[in-house]
JSON list of C-alpha atoms in Angstrom, two decimals:
[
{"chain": "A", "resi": 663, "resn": "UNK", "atom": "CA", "xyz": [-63.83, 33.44, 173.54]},
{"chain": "A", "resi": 664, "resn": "UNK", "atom": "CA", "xyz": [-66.09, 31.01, 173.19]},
{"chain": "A", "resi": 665, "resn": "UNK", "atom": "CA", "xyz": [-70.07, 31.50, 172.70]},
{"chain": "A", "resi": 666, "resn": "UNK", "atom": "CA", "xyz": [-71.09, 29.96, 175.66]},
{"chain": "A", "resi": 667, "resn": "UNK", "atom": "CA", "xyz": [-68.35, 31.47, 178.46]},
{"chain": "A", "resi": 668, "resn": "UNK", "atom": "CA", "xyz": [-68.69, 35.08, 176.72]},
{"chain": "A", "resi": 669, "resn": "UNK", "atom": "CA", "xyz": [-71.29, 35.89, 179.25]},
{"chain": "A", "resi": 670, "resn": "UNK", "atom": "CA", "xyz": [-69.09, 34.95, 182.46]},
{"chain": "A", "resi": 671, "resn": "UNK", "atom": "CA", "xyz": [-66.56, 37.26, 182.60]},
{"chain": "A", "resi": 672, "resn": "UNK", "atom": "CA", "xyz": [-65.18, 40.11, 180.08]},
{"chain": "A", "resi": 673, "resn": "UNK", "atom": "CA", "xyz": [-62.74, 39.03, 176.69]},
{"chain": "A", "resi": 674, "resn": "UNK", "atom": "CA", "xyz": [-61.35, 42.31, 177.37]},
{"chain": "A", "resi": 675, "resn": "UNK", "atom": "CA", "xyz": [-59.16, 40.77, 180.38]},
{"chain": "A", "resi": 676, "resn": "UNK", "atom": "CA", "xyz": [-55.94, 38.50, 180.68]},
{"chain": "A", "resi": 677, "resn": "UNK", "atom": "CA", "xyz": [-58.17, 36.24, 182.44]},
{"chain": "A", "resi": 678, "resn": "UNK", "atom": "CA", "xyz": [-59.90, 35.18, 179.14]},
{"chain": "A", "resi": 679, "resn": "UNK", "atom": "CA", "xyz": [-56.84, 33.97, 177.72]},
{"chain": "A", "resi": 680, "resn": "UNK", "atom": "CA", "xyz": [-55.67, 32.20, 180.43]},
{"chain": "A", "resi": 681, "resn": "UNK", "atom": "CA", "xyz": [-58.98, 30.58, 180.20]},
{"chain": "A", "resi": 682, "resn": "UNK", "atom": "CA", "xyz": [-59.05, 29.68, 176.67]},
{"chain": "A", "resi": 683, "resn": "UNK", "atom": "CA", "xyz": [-55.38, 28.24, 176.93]},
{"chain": "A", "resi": 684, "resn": "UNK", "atom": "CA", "xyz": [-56.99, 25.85, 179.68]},
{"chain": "A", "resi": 685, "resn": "UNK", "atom": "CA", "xyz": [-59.78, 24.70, 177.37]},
{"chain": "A", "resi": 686, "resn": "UNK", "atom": "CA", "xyz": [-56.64, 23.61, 174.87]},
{"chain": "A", "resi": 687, "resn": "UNK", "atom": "CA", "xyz": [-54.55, 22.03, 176.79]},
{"chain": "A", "resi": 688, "resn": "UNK", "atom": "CA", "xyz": [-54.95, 18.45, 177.64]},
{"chain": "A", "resi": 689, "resn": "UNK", "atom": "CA", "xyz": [-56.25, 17.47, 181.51]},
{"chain": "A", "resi": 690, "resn": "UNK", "atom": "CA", "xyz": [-52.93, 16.92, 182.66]},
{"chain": "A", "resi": 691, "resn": "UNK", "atom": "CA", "xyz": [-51.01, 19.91, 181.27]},
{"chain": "A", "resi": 692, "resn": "UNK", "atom": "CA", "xyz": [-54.03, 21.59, 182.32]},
{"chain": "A", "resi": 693, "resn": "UNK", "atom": "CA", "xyz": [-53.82, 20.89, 185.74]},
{"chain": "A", "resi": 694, "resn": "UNK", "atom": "CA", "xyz": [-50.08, 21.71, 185.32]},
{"chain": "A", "resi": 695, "resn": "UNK", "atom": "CA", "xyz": [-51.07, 25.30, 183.97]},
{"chain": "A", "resi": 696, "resn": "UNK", "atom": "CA", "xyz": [-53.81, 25.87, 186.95]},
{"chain": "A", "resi": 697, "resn": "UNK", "atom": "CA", "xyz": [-51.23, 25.29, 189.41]},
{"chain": "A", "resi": 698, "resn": "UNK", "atom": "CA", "xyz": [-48.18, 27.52, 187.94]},
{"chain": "A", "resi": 699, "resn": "UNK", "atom": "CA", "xyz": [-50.90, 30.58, 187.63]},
{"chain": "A", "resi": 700, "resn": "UNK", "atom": "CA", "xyz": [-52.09, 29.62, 191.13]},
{"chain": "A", "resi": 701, "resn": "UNK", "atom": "CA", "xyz": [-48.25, 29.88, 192.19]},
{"chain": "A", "resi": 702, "resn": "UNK", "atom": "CA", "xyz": [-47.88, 33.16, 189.79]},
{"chain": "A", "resi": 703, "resn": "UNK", "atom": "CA", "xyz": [-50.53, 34.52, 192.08]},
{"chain": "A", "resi": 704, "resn": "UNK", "atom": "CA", "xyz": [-49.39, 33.82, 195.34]},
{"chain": "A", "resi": 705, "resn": "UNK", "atom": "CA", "xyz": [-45.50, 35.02, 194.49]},
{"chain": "A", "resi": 706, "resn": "UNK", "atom": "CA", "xyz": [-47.39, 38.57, 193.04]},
{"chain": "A", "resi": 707, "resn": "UNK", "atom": "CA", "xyz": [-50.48, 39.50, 195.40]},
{"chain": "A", "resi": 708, "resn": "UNK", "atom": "CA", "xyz": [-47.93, 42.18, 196.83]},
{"chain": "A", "resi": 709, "resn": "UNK", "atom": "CA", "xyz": [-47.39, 43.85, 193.60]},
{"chain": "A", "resi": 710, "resn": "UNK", "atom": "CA", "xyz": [-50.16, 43.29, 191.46]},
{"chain": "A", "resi": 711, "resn": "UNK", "atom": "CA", "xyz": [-53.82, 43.13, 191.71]},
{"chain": "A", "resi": 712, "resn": "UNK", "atom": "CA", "xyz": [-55.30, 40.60, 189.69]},
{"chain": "A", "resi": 713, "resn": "UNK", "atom": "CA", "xyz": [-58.80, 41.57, 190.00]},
{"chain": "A", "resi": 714, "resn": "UNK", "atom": "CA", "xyz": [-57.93, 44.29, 187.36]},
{"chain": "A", "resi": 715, "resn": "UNK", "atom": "CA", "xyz": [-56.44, 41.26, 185.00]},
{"chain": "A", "resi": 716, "resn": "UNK", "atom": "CA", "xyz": [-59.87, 40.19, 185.23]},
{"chain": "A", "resi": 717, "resn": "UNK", "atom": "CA", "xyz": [-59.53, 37.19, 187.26]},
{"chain": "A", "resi": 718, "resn": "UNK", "atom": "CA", "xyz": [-62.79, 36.70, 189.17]},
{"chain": "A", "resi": 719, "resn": "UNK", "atom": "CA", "xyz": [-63.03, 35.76, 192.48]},
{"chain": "A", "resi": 720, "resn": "UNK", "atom": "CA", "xyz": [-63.26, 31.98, 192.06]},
{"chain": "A", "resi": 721, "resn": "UNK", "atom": "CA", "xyz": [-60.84, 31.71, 188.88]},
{"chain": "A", "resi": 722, "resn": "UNK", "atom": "CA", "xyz": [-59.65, 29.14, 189.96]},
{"chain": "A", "resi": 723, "resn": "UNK", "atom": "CA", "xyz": [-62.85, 26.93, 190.21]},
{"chain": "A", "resi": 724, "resn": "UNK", "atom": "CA", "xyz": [-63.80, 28.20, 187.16]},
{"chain": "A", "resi": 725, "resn": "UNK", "atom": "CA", "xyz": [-60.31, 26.41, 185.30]},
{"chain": "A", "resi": 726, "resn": "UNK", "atom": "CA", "xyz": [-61.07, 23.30, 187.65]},
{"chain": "A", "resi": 727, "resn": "UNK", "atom": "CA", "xyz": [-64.32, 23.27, 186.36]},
{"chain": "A", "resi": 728, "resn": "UNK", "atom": "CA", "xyz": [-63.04, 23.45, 182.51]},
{"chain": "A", "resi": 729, "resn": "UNK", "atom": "CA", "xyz": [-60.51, 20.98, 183.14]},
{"chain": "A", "resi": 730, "resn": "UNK", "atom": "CA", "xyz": [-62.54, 18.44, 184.63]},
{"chain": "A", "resi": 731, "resn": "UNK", "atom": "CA", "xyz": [-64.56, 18.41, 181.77]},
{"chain": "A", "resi": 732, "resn": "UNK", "atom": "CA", "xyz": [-61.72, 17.17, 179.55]},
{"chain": "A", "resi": 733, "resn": "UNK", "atom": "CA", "xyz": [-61.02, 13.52, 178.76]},
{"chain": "A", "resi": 734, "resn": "UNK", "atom": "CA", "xyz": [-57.33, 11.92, 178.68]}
]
């Protein structure tokens, strides 16, 4: 994880991954990724509960947030 996003959510989680594939990939295949997990989600709220993957509430503002930072 990096230094400065250790302290918003655990490394201990799937979440952290996800989020530290997002700060690799470019802005486009970032977007890309955002909206395949946010599809991943929607297909699996039935059967799984994400919150114990570690995905905060607003996990997806938080990749938004790291993607918009990125230049093309």
């Amino acid at each position: 994880m990096f230094k400065e996003d250790s302290k918003r959510f655990d490394n201990d989680y799937i979440f952290a991954v996800i989020f530290i594939i997002e700060r690799l990939l470019t802005k486009s295949d970032g977007l890309n990724f955002i909206t395949n997990i946010e599809t991943l989600i929607e297909e699996n709220t039935e059967y799984t509960d994400f919150h114990h993957l570690g995905f905060p509430e607003n996990w997806k503002e938080l990749l938004e947030k790291v993607n918009h930072k990125k230049v093309e």
